[in-house]
Amino acid sequence: MRITCRELLYTDYQRVSAELYGMYTLAIQEGDMKRARMLAEKQSDIARCFDMGKYYEASSRLDIAAVEKDRDTVAEIAAEMLSNIEKIDSFKNAPLYEHLEFKEPEKEFTAVMKENLLNCFRNDETYGFMKDDGRWRELIGKE
């Protein structure tokens, strides 16, 4: 029974997170930034409540900051995501999921994920407004 409840809890996080993502993406498309920020904050709160780790807590706020072209927040969130990418699977050690068994990621998983994230940050369409920011160039390796 314990394992089933924990499996459901883990699955519920993924479902709720995806639903909130869809909702705040729609709010952005509709131009309702107040609602989008509220939903993104809820997604961050859910990540915290479900012990998913700092990466997931931070990542939900990135889209909003990028759409709003908030340089300070984008740089802060990107730095937080990059610094926590090696702990992206820290939820495996959370007491909520202590009886669940998770596959160990391939050794190069975090390196590949970090490079993919950096490539995403180098996308001028989304983050072009950051290209003149020294913090950003240093963060993404374009000094």
PDB file of C-alpha atoms in Angstrom:
ATOM      1  CA  MET A   1       0.000   0.000   0.000  1.00  0.00           C
ATOM      2  CA  ARG A   2       2.828   2.412   0.880  1.00  0.00           C
ATOM      3  CA  ILE A   3       4.488   1.987  -2.493  1.00  0.00           C
ATOM      4  CA  THR A   4       1.245   2.448  -4.406  1.00  0.00           C
ATOM      5  CA  CYS A   5       0.474   5.698  -2.576  1.00  0.00           C
ATOM      6  CA  ARG A   6       3.996   6.998  -3.200  1.00  0.00           C
ATOM      7  CA  GLU A   7       3.838   6.001  -6.858  1.00  0.00           C
ATOM      8  CA  LEU A   8       0.537   7.819  -7.178  1.00  0.00           C
ATOM      9  CA  LEU A   9       1.981  10.859  -5.427  1.00  0.00           C
ATOM     10  CA  TYR A  10       4.947  10.972  -7.795  1.00  0.00           C
ATOM     11  CA  THR A  11       2.682  10.509 -10.822  1.00  0.00           C
ATOM     12  CA  ASP A  12       0.295  13.154  -9.528  1.00  0.00           C
ATOM     13  CA  TYR A  13       3.132  15.661  -9.334  1.00  0.00           C
ATOM     14  CA  GLN A  14       3.953  15.072 -12.986  1.00  0.00           C
ATOM     15  CA  ARG A  15       0.306  15.402 -13.999  1.00  0.00           C
ATOM     16  CA  VAL A  16      -0.396  18.536 -11.948  1.00  0.00           C
ATOM     17  CA  SER A  17       2.844  20.156 -13.091  1.00  0.00           C
ATOM     18  CA  ALA A  18       2.005  19.494 -16.744  1.00  0.00           C
ATOM     19  CA  GLU A  19      -1.516  20.851 -16.280  1.00  0.00           C
ATOM     20  CA  LEU A  20      -0.252  24.039 -14.621  1.00  0.00           C
ATOM     21  CA  TYR A  21       2.323  24.450 -17.380  1.00  0.00           C
ATOM     22  CA  GLY A  22      -0.423  24.206 -19.983  1.00  0.00           C
ATOM     23  CA  MET A  23      -2.552  26.695 -18.103  1.00  0.00           C
ATOM     24  CA  TYR A  24       0.178  29.316 -17.705  1.00  0.00           C
ATOM     25  CA  THR A  25       1.282  28.855 -21.318  1.00  0.00           C
ATOM     26  CA  LEU A  26      -2.288  29.544 -22.403  1.00  0.00           C
ATOM     27  CA  ALA A  27      -2.442  32.579 -20.103  1.00  0.00           C
ATOM     28  CA  ILE A  28       0.750  33.923 -21.717  1.00  0.00           C
ATOM     29  CA  GLN A  29      -0.752  33.429 -25.194  1.00  0.00           C
ATOM     30  CA  GLU A  30      -3.846  35.295 -24.063  1.00  0.00           C
ATOM     31  CA  GLY A  31      -1.717  38.120 -22.661  1.00  0.00           C
ATOM     32  CA  ASP A  32      -2.925  37.560 -19.110  1.00  0.00           C
ATOM     33  CA  MET A  33       0.440  37.894 -17.393  1.00  0.00           C
ATOM     34  CA  LYS A  34      -1.044  38.290 -13.929  1.00  0.00           C
ATOM     35  CA  ARG A  35      -2.713  34.885 -14.248  1.00  0.00           C
ATOM     36  CA  ALA A  36       0.378  33.376 -15.895  1.00  0.00           C
ATOM     37  CA  ARG A  37       2.586  34.524 -12.984  1.00  0.00           C
ATOM     38  CA  MET A  38       0.108  33.145 -10.439  1.00  0.00           C
ATOM     39  CA  LEU A  39      -0.013  29.753 -12.190  1.00  0.00           C
ATOM     40  CA  ALA A  40       3.764  29.566 -12.588  1.00  0.00           C
ATOM     41  CA  GLU A  41       4.128  30.331  -8.883  1.00  0.00           C
ATOM     42  CA  LYS A  42       1.657  27.526  -8.117  1.00  0.00           C
ATOM     43  CA  GLN A  43       3.775  25.176 -10.225  1.00  0.00           C
ATOM     44  CA  SER A  44       6.837  26.205  -8.234  1.00  0.00           C
ATOM     45  CA  ASP A  45       4.906  25.663  -4.984  1.00  0.00           C
ATOM     46  CA  ILE A  46       3.825  22.204  -6.148  1.00  0.00           C
ATOM     47  CA  ALA A  47       7.453  21.280  -6.895  1.00  0.00           C
ATOM     48  CA  ARG A  48       8.370  22.375  -3.368  1.00  0.00           C
ATOM     49  CA  CYS A  49       5.441  20.496  -1.773  1.00  0.00           C
ATOM     50  CA  PHE A  50       6.294  17.326  -3.672  1.00  0.00           C
ATOM     51  CA  ASP A  51      10.016  17.592  -2.769  1.00  0.00           C
ATOM     52  CA  MET A  52      11.073  17.711  -6.411  1.00  0.00           C
ATOM     53  CA  GLY A  53      14.112  19.900  -5.802  1.00  0.00           C
ATOM     54  CA  LYS A  54      15.383  23.382  -6.529  1.00  0.00           C
ATOM     55  CA  TYR A  55      15.686  22.879 -10.300  1.00  0.00           C
ATOM     56  CA  TYR A  56      11.961  22.217 -10.681  1.00  0.00           C
ATOM     57  CA  GLU A  57      11.057  24.948  -8.208  1.00  0.00           C
ATOM     58  CA  ALA A  58      12.972  27.498 -10.281  1.00  0.00           C
ATOM     59  CA  SER A  59      12.246  26.334 -13.825  1.00  0.00           C
ATOM     60  CA  SER A  60       8.531  27.096 -13.758  1.00  0.00           C
ATOM     61  CA  ARG A  61       9.205  30.818 -13.374  1.00  0.00           C
ATOM     62  CA  LEU A  62      11.627  31.090 -16.310  1.00  0.00           C
ATOM     63  CA  ASP A  63       9.092  31.346 -19.158  1.00  0.00           C
ATOM     64  CA  ILE A  64       7.269  34.221 -17.483  1.00  0.00           C
ATOM     65  CA  ALA A  65      10.483  36.146 -16.849  1.00  0.00           C
ATOM     66  CA  ALA A  66      11.586  35.611 -20.467  1.00  0.00           C
ATOM     67  CA  VAL A  67       8.248  36.780 -21.893  1.00  0.00           C
ATOM     68  CA  GLU A  68       8.401  39.845 -19.647  1.00  0.00           C
ATOM     69  CA  LYS A  69      12.056  40.361 -20.638  1.00  0.00           C
ATOM     70  CA  ASP A  70      12.986  40.648 -16.967  1.00  0.00           C
ATOM     71  CA  ARG A  71      16.780  40.414 -17.271  1.00  0.00           C
ATOM     72  CA  ASP A  72      17.522  40.110 -13.562  1.00  0.00           C
ATOM     73  CA  THR A  73      14.984  37.353 -12.978  1.00  0.00           C
ATOM     74  CA  VAL A  74      15.968  35.431 -16.117  1.00  0.00           C
ATOM     75  CA  ALA A  75      19.637  35.515 -15.115  1.00  0.00           C
ATOM     76  CA  GLU A  76      18.816  34.517 -11.528  1.00  0.00           C
ATOM     77  CA  ILE A  77      16.565  31.605 -12.524  1.00  0.00           C
ATOM     78  CA  ALA A  78      18.937  30.366 -15.236  1.00  0.00           C
ATOM     79  CA  ALA A  79      21.829  30.394 -12.758  1.00  0.00           C
ATOM     80  CA  GLU A  80      19.716  28.520 -10.208  1.00  0.00           C
ATOM     81  CA  MET A  81      18.698  25.916 -12.775  1.00  0.00           C
ATOM     82  CA  LEU A  82      22.268  25.403 -13.981  1.00  0.00           C
ATOM     83  CA  SER A  83      23.618  25.135 -10.445  1.00  0.00           C
ATOM     84  CA  ASN A  84      20.986  22.545  -9.524  1.00  0.00           C
ATOM     85  CA  ILE A  85      21.011  20.451 -12.670  1.00  0.00           C
ATOM     86  CA  GLU A  86      23.325  17.872 -11.135  1.00  0.00           C
ATOM     87  CA  LYS A  87      20.778  17.434  -8.336  1.00  0.00           C
ATOM     88  CA  ILE A  88      17.798  17.229 -10.680  1.00  0.00           C
ATOM     89  CA  ASP A  89      16.976  13.771  -9.388  1.00  0.00           C
ATOM     90  CA  SER A  90      17.277  14.705  -5.706  1.00  0.00           C
ATOM     91  CA  PHE A  91      13.599  13.835  -5.263  1.00  0.00           C
ATOM     92  CA  LYS A  92      14.692  10.183  -5.260  1.00  0.00           C
ATOM     93  CA  ASN A  93      16.087  10.768  -1.766  1.00  0.00           C
ATOM     94  CA  ALA A  94      13.051  12.607  -0.438  1.00  0.00           C
ATOM     95  CA  PRO A  95      11.164  10.915   2.419  1.00  0.00           C
ATOM     96  CA  LEU A  96       7.970  11.095   0.332  1.00  0.00           C
ATOM     97  CA  TYR A  97       9.414   8.579  -2.110  1.00  0.00           C
ATOM     98  CA  GLU A  98      11.658   6.537   0.170  1.00  0.00           C
ATOM     99  CA  HIS A  99      10.172   3.165  -0.782  1.00  0.00           C
ATOM    100  CA  LEU A 100      10.230   3.762  -4.510  1.00  0.00           C
ATOM    101  CA  GLU A 101      13.002   2.532  -6.732  1.00  0.00           C
ATOM    102  CA  PHE A 102      14.172   4.821  -9.482  1.00  0.00           C
ATOM    103  CA  LYS A 103      16.547   4.007 -12.291  1.00  0.00           C
ATOM    104  CA  GLU A 104      19.951   5.565 -11.949  1.00  0.00           C
ATOM    105  CA  PRO A 105      20.544   8.017 -14.784  1.00  0.00           C
ATOM    106  CA  GLU A 106      23.363   7.422 -17.230  1.00  0.00           C
ATOM    107  CA  LYS A 107      26.598   9.043 -16.092  1.00  0.00           C
ATOM    108  CA  GLU A 108      26.505  11.573 -18.904  1.00  0.00           C
ATOM    109  CA  PHE A 109      22.820  12.421 -18.373  1.00  0.00           C
ATOM    110  CA  THR A 110      23.394  15.618 -16.405  1.00  0.00           C
ATOM    111  CA  ALA A 111      26.196  16.773 -18.705  1.00  0.00           C
ATOM    112  CA  VAL A 112      23.956  16.306 -21.752  1.00  0.00           C
ATOM    113  CA  MET A 113      21.050  17.964 -19.988  1.00  0.00           C
ATOM    114  CA  LYS A 114      23.224  20.911 -18.971  1.00  0.00           C
ATOM    115  CA  GLU A 115      24.475  21.343 -22.539  1.00  0.00           C
ATOM    116  CA  ASN A 116      20.892  21.166 -23.857  1.00  0.00           C
ATOM    117  CA  LEU A 117      19.820  23.777 -21.316  1.00  0.00           C
ATOM    118  CA  LEU A 118      22.722  26.042 -22.299  1.00  0.00           C
ATOM    119  CA  ASN A 119      21.783  25.627 -25.969  1.00  0.00           C
ATOM    120  CA  CYS A 120      18.232  26.603 -25.075  1.00  0.00           C
ATOM    121  CA  PHE A 121      19.554  29.696 -23.280  1.00  0.00           C
ATOM    122  CA  ARG A 122      21.595  30.561 -26.388  1.00  0.00           C
ATOM    123  CA  ASN A 123      18.402  30.722 -28.468  1.00  0.00           C
ATOM    124  CA  ASP A 124      18.190  34.308 -29.685  1.00  0.00           C
ATOM    125  CA  GLU A 125      14.474  34.109 -30.379  1.00  0.00           C
ATOM    126  CA  THR A 126      13.708  33.528 -26.706  1.00  0.00           C
ATOM    127  CA  TYR A 127      16.713  35.020 -24.935  1.00  0.00           C
ATOM    128  CA  GLY A 128      18.107  37.482 -27.482  1.00  0.00           C
ATOM    129  CA  PHE A 129      17.209  40.378 -25.199  1.00  0.00           C
ATOM    130  CA  MET A 130      19.841  39.028 -22.790  1.00  0.00           C
ATOM    131  CA  LYS A 131      22.769  39.011 -25.251  1.00  0.00           C
ATOM    132  CA  ASP A 132      24.225  42.320 -24.035  1.00  0.00           C
ATOM    133  CA  ASP A 133      24.060  41.306 -20.377  1.00  0.00           C
ATOM    134  CA  GLY A 134      27.509  40.410 -19.051  1.00  0.00           C
ATOM    135  CA  ARG A 135      26.100  38.064 -16.409  1.00  0.00           C
ATOM    136  CA  TRP A 136      24.220  36.214 -19.127  1.00  0.00           C
ATOM    137  CA  ARG A 137      27.204  35.892 -21.477  1.00  0.00           C
ATOM    138  CA  GLU A 138      29.286  34.546 -18.603  1.00  0.00           C
ATOM    139  CA  LEU A 139      26.516  32.153 -17.541  1.00  0.00           C
ATOM    140  CA  ILE A 140      26.014  30.653 -20.989  1.00  0.00           C
ATOM    141  CA  GLY A 141      29.684  30.675 -21.919  1.00  0.00           C
ATOM    142  CA  LYS A 142      29.692  33.447 -24.515  1.00  0.00           C
ATOM    143  CA  GLU A 143      32.348  35.762 -23.111  1.00  0.00           C
TER     144      GLU A 143
END
